[in-house]
């Protein structure tokens, strides 16, 4: 089998496995997995920028929240149906990524990180400032009867699971396609050495902008889906914490691997879930894991697997 | 009362903010300037300073001033020791790689915050100020009856707040002397300019790094100790000052000490003023966006010379 075939087979069988799992999982883990799959889309969006293009953003919550509030505000205040509202969320993320992206192109390195952090913080404060619309920290619940597309009630656990799986499958296919085509290769080349890539004649600014747009829109899709599937929007999702999470998940799973975000999110979610049975100190565990990762497995779980054998993993 | 009194009040509150902020930001700026490390855990060192101050002050009997002085003398070195340990255990071993240090300091932030929560608890606790006289500010005003003097009513501040401003001035002068007049400052500046060449000239770069990281954390802790009598110690108190000192350091130009102090004054006073007249949230949105745009269009900051 060629490497290309191997990787498509692997990824499609993982999607099939998750499809099959839904019939066996107990309700608790069933619900967890739906949540994890939505968050994985967020991490996958983050991974395109951080893992493949090498741009460390500390403000991705801005895009997640753009999607979430694009959806929830248009349902809540404009009375839109869930379908168009979902598109509104995607559009909000895309426009945000375009505006911020054009500004970000002027920065590099540490400045890039701090500027993304600052814009996200401004976004978070804006959500708090317009508390009458967004209800700030407290957030608001999206009514159950408003959460259906084409007659499918997305608050029902089974359809919620399928919706999350569908979204994640789309994200996996997009990422796989991107990284196997010329565009993705150029992104990796920019990550490895942007000067050399420019000298080879590639327009690195245009490629970076495209990566930001794809990454921001994917994160916004995750944010919108989170709002729709779990029926809640609040300022926490725009806070610094939610900018750090995808970084953590991606690093844990393996930056620059297609499956890394899924493995990382799954691992971290259950690490916190299981450890919070023993202790409430999940932040301590998250912190220790972060330190351990930077010290011992800079390539993440899937990254280590790739390094030690499966060289063909995309 | 008219506009004037509010201006003076805003100015005084702003100066107190600027005093604490400049200590913290100078620490952040030193660490970045010399080590090229963006220390996301800097706000936690500020918090640790405040929390330790509460502990130490509580352990000392007698007049509140005794406890406060003990805290002032003990909390910053203890925090500096903690930071140096983190430097040796973590930062040194990842070779101060810029991206990995950010992740590692985020990890440190979580750990310090959670440990504080588990040991100190979620409550906000005050430390009694060593002295706290109410002072009245004489204020002249044009009214229908001509020039009147409103004193001793109306405007007031406390002697402690003025002392905080004074302490910051003294400490910042000391740091400036340390940087420009001592052998240690020379070593620091040499390391900052070119750490490899410094190493080649037998400067113990590793030890300089550890001590600078400790010094930076100690300055943040000092700010924390000075603020507890005004603001109380709380395990989440590091968050806002961290963002503000990022703002200050960037506007002032990374690694430029005079720029940092000027920017701290600018941000502290405008924060005080805008918060008095408008909403504090709006003030923060404007300040944050301003910084983002400074970095986008002038990455070296207002006073900086070097590009990032």
Coordinates of C-alpha atoms in Angstrom, one line a residue, chain A residues 50 54-56 58 103-104 106-108 110-115 117-119 121-122 124-129 240-241 244-245 247-248 251 279-288 290-291 293-296 298, chain B residues 32 36 38 40 89-90 93-94 98-115 118 235 239-240 243 246-247 250 254 279 281-282 284-285 288-289 291-293 295-299 308:
Chain A
X50 CA 0.5 26.1 15.0
X54 CA 4.6 27.1 12.9
X55 CA 2.7 30.2 14.0
X56 CA 2.0 30.1 17.8
X58 CA -2.2 32.6 22.1
X103 CA -2.8 42.7 10.9
X104 CA -0.9 39.7 12.1
X106 CA 3.0 42.4 10.0
X107 CA 4.3 40.6 13.0
X108 CA 6.6 37.6 13.7
X110 CA 7.2 36.8 20.1
X111 CA 5.2 39.8 18.7
X112 CA 2.9 37.4 16.9
X113 CA 2.1 35.6 20.1
X114 CA 1.5 38.7 22.2
X115 CA -0.6 40.4 19.5
X117 CA -3.1 37.3 23.0
X118 CA -4.0 41.0 23.1
X119 CA -6.7 40.8 20.4
X121 CA -8.2 39.7 25.4
X122 CA -9.9 42.7 23.8
X124 CA -13.1 38.8 25.8
X125 CA -13.5 42.2 27.4
X126 CA -15.8 43.2 24.5
X127 CA -18.1 40.3 25.4
X128 CA -18.1 41.5 29.0
X129 CA -18.7 45.1 28.0
X240 CA -7.4 33.2 27.9
X241 CA -8.1 29.8 29.3
X244 CA -4.5 27.9 26.1
X245 CA -6.6 24.7 25.8
X247 CA -2.3 24.7 22.5
X248 CA -2.3 22.1 25.3
X251 CA 1.1 19.8 22.0
X279 CA -8.8 15.7 43.5
X280 CA -10.1 19.0 42.5
X281 CA -6.7 20.2 41.5
X282 CA -7.0 19.6 37.8
X283 CA -5.0 22.8 37.1
X284 CA -2.1 21.3 39.0
X285 CA -2.2 18.2 36.8
X286 CA -2.6 20.3 33.6
X287 CA 0.4 22.3 34.7
X288 CA 2.5 19.3 35.5
X290 CA 2.6 20.9 30.3
X291 CA 5.9 20.9 32.0
X293 CA 5.6 17.7 27.8
X294 CA 8.0 20.5 27.2
X295 CA 10.7 18.6 28.9
X296 CA 10.3 15.0 27.7
X298 CA 8.3 17.9 22.7
Chain B
X32 CA 12.8 39.4 28.6
X36 CA 14.6 36.5 25.8
X38 CA 8.4 35.8 27.9
X40 CA 3.8 34.2 31.5
X89 CA 14.5 22.7 36.9
X90 CA 12.7 23.7 33.8
X93 CA 16.7 22.3 30.5
X94 CA 14.7 23.5 27.5
X98 CA 11.2 30.9 23.1
X99 CA 8.1 28.9 22.2
X100 CA 8.7 26.1 24.7
X101 CA 9.4 28.6 27.5
X102 CA 6.0 30.1 26.9
X103 CA 4.3 26.7 27.3
X104 CA 6.5 25.9 30.3
X105 CA 5.7 29.2 32.1
X106 CA 2.0 28.6 31.4
X107 CA 2.5 25.3 33.1
X108 CA 4.2 27.0 36.0
X109 CA 1.3 29.5 36.2
X110 CA -1.2 26.7 36.6
X111 CA 0.9 24.9 39.2
X112 CA 1.5 27.9 41.3
X113 CA -2.1 29.0 41.2
X114 CA -3.5 25.6 42.1
X115 CA -1.0 25.1 45.0
X118 CA -5.0 24.4 47.9
X235 CA -5.0 33.6 44.4
X239 CA -3.9 37.9 36.1
X240 CA -4.7 41.6 35.6
X243 CA -1.7 41.7 31.2
X246 CA 2.8 43.1 29.2
X247 CA 1.1 46.3 27.9
X250 CA 5.5 46.5 25.0
X254 CA 11.0 45.5 25.3
X279 CA -16.1 52.2 32.6
X281 CA -13.8 47.5 31.1
X282 CA -13.8 50.1 28.3
X284 CA -9.0 48.0 29.4
X285 CA -10.4 47.3 25.9
X288 CA -5.4 46.3 25.0
X289 CA -6.2 47.3 21.5
X291 CA -0.9 47.7 22.6
X292 CA -1.9 45.3 19.9
X293 CA -1.6 48.1 17.3
X295 CA 3.1 46.0 18.2
X296 CA 1.6 45.6 14.8
X297 CA 2.8 49.0 13.5
X298 CA 5.8 49.6 15.7
X299 CA 7.1 46.3 17.0
X308 CA 11.9 41.8 18.0

